[in-house]
Amino acid sequence: MLSEMDSVKESDIALRGSNITLSFGGVNALLDVNFQIFEQEILAIIGPNGAGKTSLLNCINGFYRPDKGSILFRGVDLTKIPSHKIARMGIARTFQNIELYTGLNTVHNLMAARHNFMRHGVFDGAFYFGRARSEIAEHRERVEDIIDFLDLTPIRNVEVGSLSYGNRKRVELGRALALEPQVLLLDEPMAGMNVEEKEDMARFIIDILELKKTSIVMVEHDMGLIMDISDRIIVLDFGSKIAEGSPSEIMQNPEVLKAYLGTKS
């Protein structure tokens, strides 16, 4: 973790957002938000409901276009790039509301995420020969690695729509990993899970950071978990950033206490 902001080098920064402003019908969802995502860290974004957390993720992966500001990833401004190209560049995400192909099984959902990497032509693909056969085999190998990594083997051939909520969350994480992200955006990855499922998901997130060297941005309401696994925390309130720091710093920040508990600063 990079705890001393003054010592940060440009090469340590995976992604940088500057003066991000986003409004809907005159209501500011985000107002001049600045942030940095460091290489190989877990950055948590927290705040009360409606604070702008998901809106910020949507700006990063191109679902929303901010009214003002820039988001630089490897020197490229993402605000000018379509979301599918951003995914291809190495930024993947999961969603607050699970977005899977419920009629397909686990393997096919993960294979669908590999579509961005497929280069064979329609003719080859239709008859499954030549380059198409070797390419699909390669993608299938990547998917099998993810299935092993996330312990999805027992449900590999199960139709996703029939899975438990916790398992569907895990499949969605696997689909994001199938995009081979350098930055992974997680929108409430543990919402609706029981204690055991949350512990498993937390372990997977830490493994992704440590074994795959992926930078992770996580929006989550479970404060105990946030404090346990995050390197840094950004706090939003009414679309503005009110605090940033380590978990211990955030726990003692009077502005954060005011936003969450209504205490006087």
JSON list of C-alpha atoms in Angstrom, two decimals, residues 39-253:
[
{"chain": "A", "resi": 39, "resn": "GLU", "atom": "CA", "xyz": [-0.99, -0.16, -8.86]},
{"chain": "A", "resi": 40, "resn": "GLN", "atom": "CA", "xyz": [-1.85, -3.32, -6.93]},
{"chain": "A", "resi": 41, "resn": "GLU", "atom": "CA", "xyz": [-4.02, -1.88, -4.19]},
{"chain": "A", "resi": 42, "resn": "ILE", "atom": "CA", "xyz": [-7.57, -2.24, -2.93]},
{"chain": "A", "resi": 43, "resn": "LEU", "atom": "CA", "xyz": [-9.27, 1.14, -2.96]},
{"chain": "A", "resi": 44, "resn": "ALA", "atom": "CA", "xyz": [-12.68, 1.30, -1.30]},
{"chain": "A", "resi": 45, "resn": "ILE", "atom": "CA", "xyz": [-15.26, 3.95, -2.13]},
{"chain": "A", "resi": 46, "resn": "ILE", "atom": "CA", "xyz": [-17.81, 4.44, 0.62]},
{"chain": "A", "resi": 47, "resn": "GLY", "atom": "CA", "xyz": [-20.55, 6.88, 1.49]},
{"chain": "A", "resi": 48, "resn": "PRO", "atom": "CA", "xyz": [-24.26, 7.08, 2.34]},
{"chain": "A", "resi": 49, "resn": "ASN", "atom": "CA", "xyz": [-26.86, 6.00, -0.20]},
{"chain": "A", "resi": 50, "resn": "GLY", "atom": "CA", "xyz": [-26.96, 8.42, -3.13]},
{"chain": "A", "resi": 51, "resn": "ALA", "atom": "CA", "xyz": [-23.45, 9.70, -2.46]},
{"chain": "A", "resi": 52, "resn": "GLY", "atom": "CA", "xyz": [-22.31, 9.03, -6.05]},
{"chain": "A", "resi": 53, "resn": "LYS", "atom": "CA", "xyz": [-20.32, 5.83, -5.60]},
{"chain": "A", "resi": 54, "resn": "THR", "atom": "CA", "xyz": [-21.82, 3.82, -8.46]},
{"chain": "A", "resi": 55, "resn": "SER", "atom": "CA", "xyz": [-21.91, 6.94, -10.64]},
{"chain": "A", "resi": 56, "resn": "LEU", "atom": "CA", "xyz": [-18.14, 7.21, -10.23]},
{"chain": "A", "resi": 57, "resn": "LEU", "atom": "CA", "xyz": [-17.65, 3.59, -11.31]},
{"chain": "A", "resi": 58, "resn": "ASN", "atom": "CA", "xyz": [-19.94, 4.22, -14.28]},
{"chain": "A", "resi": 59, "resn": "CYS", "atom": "CA", "xyz": [-17.76, 7.15, -15.33]},
{"chain": "A", "resi": 60, "resn": "ILE", "atom": "CA", "xyz": [-14.60, 5.05, -15.10]},
{"chain": "A", "resi": 61, "resn": "ASN", "atom": "CA", "xyz": [-15.87, 2.24, -17.32]},
{"chain": "A", "resi": 62, "resn": "GLY", "atom": "CA", "xyz": [-17.66, 4.50, -19.80]},
{"chain": "A", "resi": 63, "resn": "PHE", "atom": "CA", "xyz": [-21.31, 3.89, -18.93]},
{"chain": "A", "resi": 64, "resn": "TYR", "atom": "CA", "xyz": [-21.59, 7.59, -18.09]},
{"chain": "A", "resi": 65, "resn": "ARG", "atom": "CA", "xyz": [-19.81, 10.52, -19.70]},
{"chain": "A", "resi": 66, "resn": "PRO", "atom": "CA", "xyz": [-18.89, 13.12, -17.08]},
{"chain": "A", "resi": 67, "resn": "ASP", "atom": "CA", "xyz": [-19.89, 16.71, -17.82]},
{"chain": "A", "resi": 68, "resn": "LYS", "atom": "CA", "xyz": [-16.41, 17.81, -16.84]},
{"chain": "A", "resi": 69, "resn": "GLY", "atom": "CA", "xyz": [-13.05, 16.30, -15.98]},
{"chain": "A", "resi": 70, "resn": "SER", "atom": "CA", "xyz": [-10.74, 13.57, -17.22]},
{"chain": "A", "resi": 71, "resn": "ILE", "atom": "CA", "xyz": [-10.02, 9.96, -16.32]},
{"chain": "A", "resi": 72, "resn": "LEU", "atom": "CA", "xyz": [-6.56, 8.88, -17.44]},
{"chain": "A", "resi": 73, "resn": "PHE", "atom": "CA", "xyz": [-5.63, 5.21, -17.77]},
{"chain": "A", "resi": 74, "resn": "ARG", "atom": "CA", "xyz": [-2.11, 4.53, -19.04]},
{"chain": "A", "resi": 75, "resn": "GLY", "atom": "CA", "xyz": [-2.12, 8.08, -20.42]},
{"chain": "A", "resi": 76, "resn": "VAL", "atom": "CA", "xyz": [-5.42, 7.70, -22.32]},
{"chain": "A", "resi": 77, "resn": "ASP", "atom": "CA", "xyz": [-8.52, 9.74, -21.41]},
{"chain": "A", "resi": 78, "resn": "LEU", "atom": "CA", "xyz": [-11.34, 7.22, -20.89]},
{"chain": "A", "resi": 79, "resn": "THR", "atom": "CA", "xyz": [-14.06, 9.87, -21.10]},
{"chain": "A", "resi": 80, "resn": "LYS", "atom": "CA", "xyz": [-13.67, 9.82, -24.89]},
{"chain": "A", "resi": 81, "resn": "ILE", "atom": "CA", "xyz": [-13.79, 6.04, -25.33]},
{"chain": "A", "resi": 82, "resn": "PRO", "atom": "CA", "xyz": [-16.81, 3.67, -25.63]},
{"chain": "A", "resi": 83, "resn": "SER", "atom": "CA", "xyz": [-17.35, 1.26, -22.74]},
{"chain": "A", "resi": 84, "resn": "HIS", "atom": "CA", "xyz": [-16.64, -1.90, -24.78]},
{"chain": "A", "resi": 85, "resn": "LYS", "atom": "CA", "xyz": [-13.24, -0.52, -25.79]},
{"chain": "A", "resi": 86, "resn": "ILE", "atom": "CA", "xyz": [-12.50, 0.41, -22.18]},
{"chain": "A", "resi": 87, "resn": "ALA", "atom": "CA", "xyz": [-13.16, -3.22, -21.23]},
{"chain": "A", "resi": 88, "resn": "ARG", "atom": "CA", "xyz": [-10.77, -4.33, -23.95]},
{"chain": "A", "resi": 89, "resn": "MET", "atom": "CA", "xyz": [-8.12, -1.93, -22.60]},
{"chain": "A", "resi": 90, "resn": "GLY", "atom": "CA", "xyz": [-8.12, -3.71, -19.25]},
{"chain": "A", "resi": 91, "resn": "ILE", "atom": "CA", "xyz": [-10.89, -2.31, -17.04]},
{"chain": "A", "resi": 92, "resn": "ALA", "atom": "CA", "xyz": [-13.63, -4.74, -16.00]},
{"chain": "A", "resi": 93, "resn": "ARG", "atom": "CA", "xyz": [-16.45, -4.52, -13.48]},
{"chain": "A", "resi": 94, "resn": "THR", "atom": "CA", "xyz": [-19.17, -6.32, -11.63]},
{"chain": "A", "resi": 95, "resn": "PHE", "atom": "CA", "xyz": [-22.58, -4.81, -11.03]},
{"chain": "A", "resi": 96, "resn": "GLN", "atom": "CA", "xyz": [-24.74, -3.98, -8.03]},
{"chain": "A", "resi": 97, "resn": "ASN", "atom": "CA", "xyz": [-27.57, -5.84, -9.75]},
{"chain": "A", "resi": 98, "resn": "ILE", "atom": "CA", "xyz": [-26.25, -9.10, -11.17]},
{"chain": "A", "resi": 99, "resn": "GLU", "atom": "CA", "xyz": [-26.02, -9.02, -14.99]},
{"chain": "A", "resi": 100, "resn": "LEU", "atom": "CA", "xyz": [-25.57, -12.58, -16.23]},
{"chain": "A", "resi": 101, "resn": "TYR", "atom": "CA", "xyz": [-27.00, -14.73, -19.03]},
{"chain": "A", "resi": 102, "resn": "THR", "atom": "CA", "xyz": [-29.33, -16.68, -16.76]},
{"chain": "A", "resi": 103, "resn": "GLY", "atom": "CA", "xyz": [-30.20, -19.29, -19.41]},
{"chain": "A", "resi": 104, "resn": "LEU", "atom": "CA", "xyz": [-26.55, -20.27, -19.89]},
{"chain": "A", "resi": 105, "resn": "ASN", "atom": "CA", "xyz": [-24.35, -22.30, -17.58]},
{"chain": "A", "resi": 106, "resn": "THR", "atom": "CA", "xyz": [-21.30, -21.02, -15.73]},
{"chain": "A", "resi": 107, "resn": "VAL", "atom": "CA", "xyz": [-18.78, -22.01, -18.41]},
{"chain": "A", "resi": 108, "resn": "HIS", "atom": "CA", "xyz": [-20.75, -20.34, -21.18]},
{"chain": "A", "resi": 109, "resn": "ASN", "atom": "CA", "xyz": [-21.16, -17.13, -19.17]},
{"chain": "A", "resi": 110, "resn": "LEU", "atom": "CA", "xyz": [-17.41, -16.93, -18.72]},
{"chain": "A", "resi": 111, "resn": "MET", "atom": "CA", "xyz": [-16.77, -17.79, -22.37]},
{"chain": "A", "resi": 112, "resn": "ALA", "atom": "CA", "xyz": [-19.12, -14.98, -23.40]},
{"chain": "A", "resi": 113, "resn": "ALA", "atom": "CA", "xyz": [-16.82, -12.53, -21.63]},
{"chain": "A", "resi": 114, "resn": "ARG", "atom": "CA", "xyz": [-13.95, -13.70, -23.87]},
{"chain": "A", "resi": 115, "resn": "HIS", "atom": "CA", "xyz": [-15.75, -12.38, -26.96]},
{"chain": "A", "resi": 116, "resn": "ASN", "atom": "CA", "xyz": [-13.69, -9.16, -26.90]},
{"chain": "A", "resi": 117, "resn": "PHE", "atom": "CA", "xyz": [-10.53, -11.20, -27.48]},
{"chain": "A", "resi": 118, "resn": "MET", "atom": "CA", "xyz": [-11.79, -13.41, -30.31]},
{"chain": "A", "resi": 119, "resn": "ARG", "atom": "CA", "xyz": [-10.28, -12.71, -33.71]},
{"chain": "A", "resi": 120, "resn": "HIS", "atom": "CA", "xyz": [-11.48, -15.55, -35.97]},
{"chain": "A", "resi": 121, "resn": "GLY", "atom": "CA", "xyz": [-13.83, -14.80, -38.83]},
{"chain": "A", "resi": 122, "resn": "VAL", "atom": "CA", "xyz": [-17.51, -15.69, -39.14]},
{"chain": "A", "resi": 123, "resn": "PHE", "atom": "CA", "xyz": [-16.80, -18.52, -41.62]},
{"chain": "A", "resi": 124, "resn": "ASP", "atom": "CA", "xyz": [-14.17, -20.16, -39.40]},
{"chain": "A", "resi": 125, "resn": "GLY", "atom": "CA", "xyz": [-16.40, -19.80, -36.37]},
{"chain": "A", "resi": 126, "resn": "ALA", "atom": "CA", "xyz": [-19.45, -21.24, -38.11]},
{"chain": "A", "resi": 127, "resn": "PHE", "atom": "CA", "xyz": [-17.64, -24.42, -39.13]},
{"chain": "A", "resi": 128, "resn": "TYR", "atom": "CA", "xyz": [-15.29, -24.55, -36.13]},
{"chain": "A", "resi": 129, "resn": "PHE", "atom": "CA", "xyz": [-12.05, -25.27, -37.91]},
{"chain": "A", "resi": 130, "resn": "GLY", "atom": "CA", "xyz": [-8.66, -23.71, -38.55]},
{"chain": "A", "resi": 131, "resn": "ARG", "atom": "CA", "xyz": [-7.89, -20.65, -36.50]},
{"chain": "A", "resi": 132, "resn": "ALA", "atom": "CA", "xyz": [-11.30, -20.71, -34.81]},
{"chain": "A", "resi": 133, "resn": "ARG", "atom": "CA", "xyz": [-10.69, -24.12, -33.24]},
{"chain": "A", "resi": 134, "resn": "SER", "atom": "CA", "xyz": [-7.29, -23.25, -31.77]},
{"chain": "A", "resi": 135, "resn": "GLU", "atom": "CA", "xyz": [-8.47, -19.83, -30.62]},
{"chain": "A", "resi": 136, "resn": "ILE", "atom": "CA", "xyz": [-11.56, -21.16, -28.84]},
{"chain": "A", "resi": 137, "resn": "ALA", "atom": "CA", "xyz": [-9.42, -23.82, -27.17]},
{"chain": "A", "resi": 138, "resn": "GLU", "atom": "CA", "xyz": [-7.14, -21.09, -25.87]},
{"chain": "A", "resi": 139, "resn": "HIS", "atom": "CA", "xyz": [-10.07, -19.08, -24.50]},
{"chain": "A", "resi": 140, "resn": "ARG", "atom": "CA", "xyz": [-11.53, -22.20, -22.92]},
{"chain": "A", "resi": 141, "resn": "GLU", "atom": "CA", "xyz": [-8.21, -22.79, -21.14]},
{"chain": "A", "resi": 142, "resn": "ARG", "atom": "CA", "xyz": [-8.36, -19.27, -19.67]},
{"chain": "A", "resi": 143, "resn": "VAL", "atom": "CA", "xyz": [-11.92, -19.90, -18.51]},
{"chain": "A", "resi": 144, "resn": "GLU", "atom": "CA", "xyz": [-10.92, -23.20, -16.88]},
{"chain": "A", "resi": 145, "resn": "ASP", "atom": "CA", "xyz": [-8.20, -21.38, -14.95]},
{"chain": "A", "resi": 146, "resn": "ILE", "atom": "CA", "xyz": [-10.80, -18.94, -13.59]},
{"chain": "A", "resi": 147, "resn": "ILE", "atom": "CA", "xyz": [-13.14, -21.79, -12.66]},
{"chain": "A", "resi": 148, "resn": "ASP", "atom": "CA", "xyz": [-10.35, -23.36, -10.61]},
{"chain": "A", "resi": 149, "resn": "PHE", "atom": "CA", "xyz": [-9.32, -20.01, -9.12]},
{"chain": "A", "resi": 150, "resn": "LEU", "atom": "CA", "xyz": [-12.84, -19.20, -7.87]},
{"chain": "A", "resi": 151, "resn": "ASP", "atom": "CA", "xyz": [-13.78, -22.77, -6.87]},
{"chain": "A", "resi": 152, "resn": "LEU", "atom": "CA", "xyz": [-16.56, -22.87, -9.47]},
{"chain": "A", "resi": 153, "resn": "THR", "atom": "CA", "xyz": [-16.05, -26.51, -10.50]},
{"chain": "A", "resi": 154, "resn": "PRO", "atom": "CA", "xyz": [-19.18, -27.86, -8.72]},
{"chain": "A", "resi": 155, "resn": "ILE", "atom": "CA", "xyz": [-21.38, -25.41, -10.64]},
{"chain": "A", "resi": 156, "resn": "ARG", "atom": "CA", "xyz": [-19.47, -25.25, -13.93]},
{"chain": "A", "resi": 157, "resn": "ASN", "atom": "CA", "xyz": [-22.29, -26.89, -15.95]},
{"chain": "A", "resi": 158, "resn": "VAL", "atom": "CA", "xyz": [-25.22, -25.52, -13.94]},
{"chain": "A", "resi": 159, "resn": "GLU", "atom": "CA", "xyz": [-27.57, -22.99, -15.53]},
{"chain": "A", "resi": 160, "resn": "VAL", "atom": "CA", "xyz": [-26.78, -19.68, -13.85]},
{"chain": "A", "resi": 161, "resn": "GLY", "atom": "CA", "xyz": [-30.44, -18.76, -13.31]},
{"chain": "A", "resi": 162, "resn": "SER", "atom": "CA", "xyz": [-30.83, -21.72, -10.94]},
{"chain": "A", "resi": 163, "resn": "LEU", "atom": "CA", "xyz": [-27.81, -20.85, -8.77]},
{"chain": "A", "resi": 164, "resn": "SER", "atom": "CA", "xyz": [-27.94, -19.31, -5.32]},
{"chain": "A", "resi": 165, "resn": "TYR", "atom": "CA", "xyz": [-27.41, -15.58, -5.06]},
{"chain": "A", "resi": 166, "resn": "GLY", "atom": "CA", "xyz": [-23.93, -16.00, -3.62]},
{"chain": "A", "resi": 167, "resn": "ASN", "atom": "CA", "xyz": [-22.85, -18.33, -6.41]},
{"chain": "A", "resi": 168, "resn": "ARG", "atom": "CA", "xyz": [-24.21, -15.97, -9.06]},
{"chain": "A", "resi": 169, "resn": "LYS", "atom": "CA", "xyz": [-22.12, -13.20, -7.51]},
{"chain": "A", "resi": 170, "resn": "ARG", "atom": "CA", "xyz": [-19.08, -15.46, -7.81]},
{"chain": "A", "resi": 171, "resn": "VAL", "atom": "CA", "xyz": [-19.85, -16.25, -11.45]},
{"chain": "A", "resi": 172, "resn": "GLU", "atom": "CA", "xyz": [-20.14, -12.54, -12.16]},
{"chain": "A", "resi": 173, "resn": "LEU", "atom": "CA", "xyz": [-16.73, -12.00, -10.60]},
{"chain": "A", "resi": 174, "resn": "GLY", "atom": "CA", "xyz": [-15.41, -14.78, -12.81]},
{"chain": "A", "resi": 175, "resn": "ARG", "atom": "CA", "xyz": [-16.85, -13.14, -15.88]},
{"chain": "A", "resi": 176, "resn": "ALA", "atom": "CA", "xyz": [-15.07, -9.90, -14.99]},
{"chain": "A", "resi": 177, "resn": "LEU", "atom": "CA", "xyz": [-11.80, -11.80, -14.53]},
{"chain": "A", "resi": 178, "resn": "ALA", "atom": "CA", "xyz": [-12.27, -13.38, -17.96]},
{"chain": "A", "resi": 179, "resn": "LEU", "atom": "CA", "xyz": [-11.60, -9.90, -19.38]},
{"chain": "A", "resi": 180, "resn": "GLU", "atom": "CA", "xyz": [-8.07, -10.08, -17.87]},
{"chain": "A", "resi": 181, "resn": "PRO", "atom": "CA", "xyz": [-8.41, -6.70, -16.15]},
{"chain": "A", "resi": 182, "resn": "GLN", "atom": "CA", "xyz": [-5.59, -4.53, -14.94]},
{"chain": "A", "resi": 183, "resn": "VAL", "atom": "CA", "xyz": [-8.18, -2.56, -12.94]},
{"chain": "A", "resi": 184, "resn": "LEU", "atom": "CA", "xyz": [-11.21, -4.36, -11.50]},
{"chain": "A", "resi": 185, "resn": "LEU", "atom": "CA", "xyz": [-14.29, -2.38, -10.42]},
{"chain": "A", "resi": 186, "resn": "LEU", "atom": "CA", "xyz": [-16.51, -4.14, -7.88]},
{"chain": "A", "resi": 187, "resn": "ASP", "atom": "CA", "xyz": [-19.93, -2.63, -7.17]},
{"chain": "A", "resi": 188, "resn": "GLU", "atom": "CA", "xyz": [-21.19, -4.06, -3.86]},
{"chain": "A", "resi": 189, "resn": "PRO", "atom": "CA", "xyz": [-19.69, -7.52, -4.46]},
{"chain": "A", "resi": 190, "resn": "MET", "atom": "CA", "xyz": [-20.96, -8.83, -1.10]},
{"chain": "A", "resi": 191, "resn": "ALA", "atom": "CA", "xyz": [-24.44, -7.30, -0.96]},
{"chain": "A", "resi": 192, "resn": "GLY", "atom": "CA", "xyz": [-27.04, -9.87, 0.07]},
{"chain": "A", "resi": 193, "resn": "MET", "atom": "CA", "xyz": [-24.51, -12.52, 1.06]},
{"chain": "A", "resi": 194, "resn": "ASN", "atom": "CA", "xyz": [-24.38, -14.46, 4.31]},
{"chain": "A", "resi": 195, "resn": "VAL", "atom": "CA", "xyz": [-21.30, -14.37, 6.54]},
{"chain": "A", "resi": 196, "resn": "GLU", "atom": "CA", "xyz": [-19.66, -17.45, 5.01]},
{"chain": "A", "resi": 197, "resn": "GLU", "atom": "CA", "xyz": [-20.19, -16.18, 1.46]},
{"chain": "A", "resi": 198, "resn": "LYS", "atom": "CA", "xyz": [-18.73, -12.79, 2.39]},
{"chain": "A", "resi": 199, "resn": "GLU", "atom": "CA", "xyz": [-15.64, -14.43, 3.85]},
{"chain": "A", "resi": 200, "resn": "ASP", "atom": "CA", "xyz": [-15.16, -16.44, 0.65]},
{"chain": "A", "resi": 201, "resn": "MET", "atom": "CA", "xyz": [-15.58, -13.35, -1.53]},
{"chain": "A", "resi": 202, "resn": "ALA", "atom": "CA", "xyz": [-13.12, -11.38, 0.61]},
{"chain": "A", "resi": 203, "resn": "ARG", "atom": "CA", "xyz": [-10.58, -14.17, 0.19]},
{"chain": "A", "resi": 204, "resn": "PHE", "atom": "CA", "xyz": [-11.05, -14.16, -3.58]},
{"chain": "A", "resi": 205, "resn": "ILE", "atom": "CA", "xyz": [-10.61, -10.38, -3.74]},
{"chain": "A", "resi": 206, "resn": "ILE", "atom": "CA", "xyz": [-7.36, -10.56, -1.78]},
{"chain": "A", "resi": 207, "resn": "ASP", "atom": "CA", "xyz": [-6.15, -13.42, -4.00]},
{"chain": "A", "resi": 208, "resn": "ILE", "atom": "CA", "xyz": [-6.92, -11.38, -7.13]},
{"chain": "A", "resi": 209, "resn": "LEU", "atom": "CA", "xyz": [-4.82, -8.55, -5.75]},
{"chain": "A", "resi": 210, "resn": "GLU", "atom": "CA", "xyz": [-1.90, -10.70, -4.63]},
{"chain": "A", "resi": 211, "resn": "LEU", "atom": "CA", "xyz": [-1.80, -13.41, -7.32]},
{"chain": "A", "resi": 212, "resn": "LYS", "atom": "CA", "xyz": [-3.05, -11.58, -10.39]},
{"chain": "A", "resi": 213, "resn": "LYS", "atom": "CA", "xyz": [-1.52, -8.19, -9.44]},
{"chain": "A", "resi": 214, "resn": "THR", "atom": "CA", "xyz": [-4.78, -6.43, -10.26]},
{"chain": "A", "resi": 215, "resn": "SER", "atom": "CA", "xyz": [-5.74, -3.01, -8.89]},
{"chain": "A", "resi": 216, "resn": "ILE", "atom": "CA", "xyz": [-9.20, -3.20, -7.30]},
{"chain": "A", "resi": 217, "resn": "VAL", "atom": "CA", "xyz": [-11.79, -0.48, -6.70]},
{"chain": "A", "resi": 218, "resn": "MET", "atom": "CA", "xyz": [-14.61, -1.62, -4.46]},
{"chain": "A", "resi": 219, "resn": "VAL", "atom": "CA", "xyz": [-17.91, -0.01, -3.51]},
{"chain": "A", "resi": 220, "resn": "GLU", "atom": "CA", "xyz": [-19.26, -1.78, -0.45]},
{"chain": "A", "resi": 221, "resn": "HIS", "atom": "CA", "xyz": [-21.48, -1.07, 2.57]},
{"chain": "A", "resi": 222, "resn": "ASP", "atom": "CA", "xyz": [-20.00, -3.67, 4.94]},
{"chain": "A", "resi": 223, "resn": "MET", "atom": "CA", "xyz": [-17.76, -1.35, 6.93]},
{"chain": "A", "resi": 224, "resn": "GLY", "atom": "CA", "xyz": [-16.11, -4.12, 8.93]},
{"chain": "A", "resi": 225, "resn": "LEU", "atom": "CA", "xyz": [-14.98, -5.82, 5.76]},
{"chain": "A", "resi": 226, "resn": "ILE", "atom": "CA", "xyz": [-13.89, -2.53, 4.17]},
{"chain": "A", "resi": 227, "resn": "MET", "atom": "CA", "xyz": [-11.70, -1.77, 7.17]},
{"chain": "A", "resi": 228, "resn": "ASP", "atom": "CA", "xyz": [-10.20, -5.27, 7.08]},
{"chain": "A", "resi": 229, "resn": "ILE", "atom": "CA", "xyz": [-9.13, -5.59, 3.44]},
{"chain": "A", "resi": 230, "resn": "SER", "atom": "CA", "xyz": [-8.81, -2.07, 1.98]},
{"chain": "A", "resi": 231, "resn": "ASP", "atom": "CA", "xyz": [-5.50, -0.26, 1.56]},
{"chain": "A", "resi": 232, "resn": "ARG", "atom": "CA", "xyz": [-7.13, 3.15, 1.10]},
{"chain": "A", "resi": 233, "resn": "ILE", "atom": "CA", "xyz": [-10.63, 4.56, 1.37]},
{"chain": "A", "resi": 234, "resn": "ILE", "atom": "CA", "xyz": [-12.33, 7.45, -0.40]},
{"chain": "A", "resi": 235, "resn": "VAL", "atom": "CA", "xyz": [-15.51, 8.82, 1.15]},
{"chain": "A", "resi": 236, "resn": "LEU", "atom": "CA", "xyz": [-18.21, 10.52, -0.94]},
{"chain": "A", "resi": 237, "resn": "ASP", "atom": "CA", "xyz": [-21.17, 12.51, 0.34]},
{"chain": "A", "resi": 238, "resn": "PHE", "atom": "CA", "xyz": [-23.70, 14.25, -1.90]},
{"chain": "A", "resi": 239, "resn": "GLY", "atom": "CA", "xyz": [-21.36, 13.75, -4.87]},
{"chain": "A", "resi": 240, "resn": "SER", "atom": "CA", "xyz": [-18.30, 15.37, -3.26]},
{"chain": "A", "resi": 241, "resn": "LYS", "atom": "CA", "xyz": [-15.19, 13.72, -1.85]},
{"chain": "A", "resi": 242, "resn": "ILE", "atom": "CA", "xyz": [-15.07, 14.55, 1.84]},
{"chain": "A", "resi": 243, "resn": "ALA", "atom": "CA", "xyz": [-12.21, 12.30, 2.97]},
{"chain": "A", "resi": 244, "resn": "GLU", "atom": "CA", "xyz": [-9.43, 10.01, 1.79]},
{"chain": "A", "resi": 245, "resn": "GLY", "atom": "CA", "xyz": [-6.94, 7.94, 3.72]},
{"chain": "A", "resi": 246, "resn": "SER", "atom": "CA", "xyz": [-6.10, 4.65, 5.35]},
{"chain": "A", "resi": 247, "resn": "PRO", "atom": "CA", "xyz": [-8.83, 2.71, 7.18]},
{"chain": "A", "resi": 248, "resn": "SER", "atom": "CA", "xyz": [-7.56, 3.92, 10.56]},
{"chain": "A", "resi": 249, "resn": "GLU", "atom": "CA", "xyz": [-7.55, 7.54, 9.37]},
{"chain": "A", "resi": 250, "resn": "ILE", "atom": "CA", "xyz": [-11.07, 7.27, 7.97]},
{"chain": "A", "resi": 251, "resn": "MET", "atom": "CA", "xyz": [-12.42, 5.75, 11.20]},
{"chain": "A", "resi": 252, "resn": "GLN", "atom": "CA", "xyz": [-11.31, 8.86, 13.09]},
{"chain": "A", "resi": 253, "resn": "ASN", "atom": "CA", "xyz": [-12.26, 11.47, 10.50]}
]
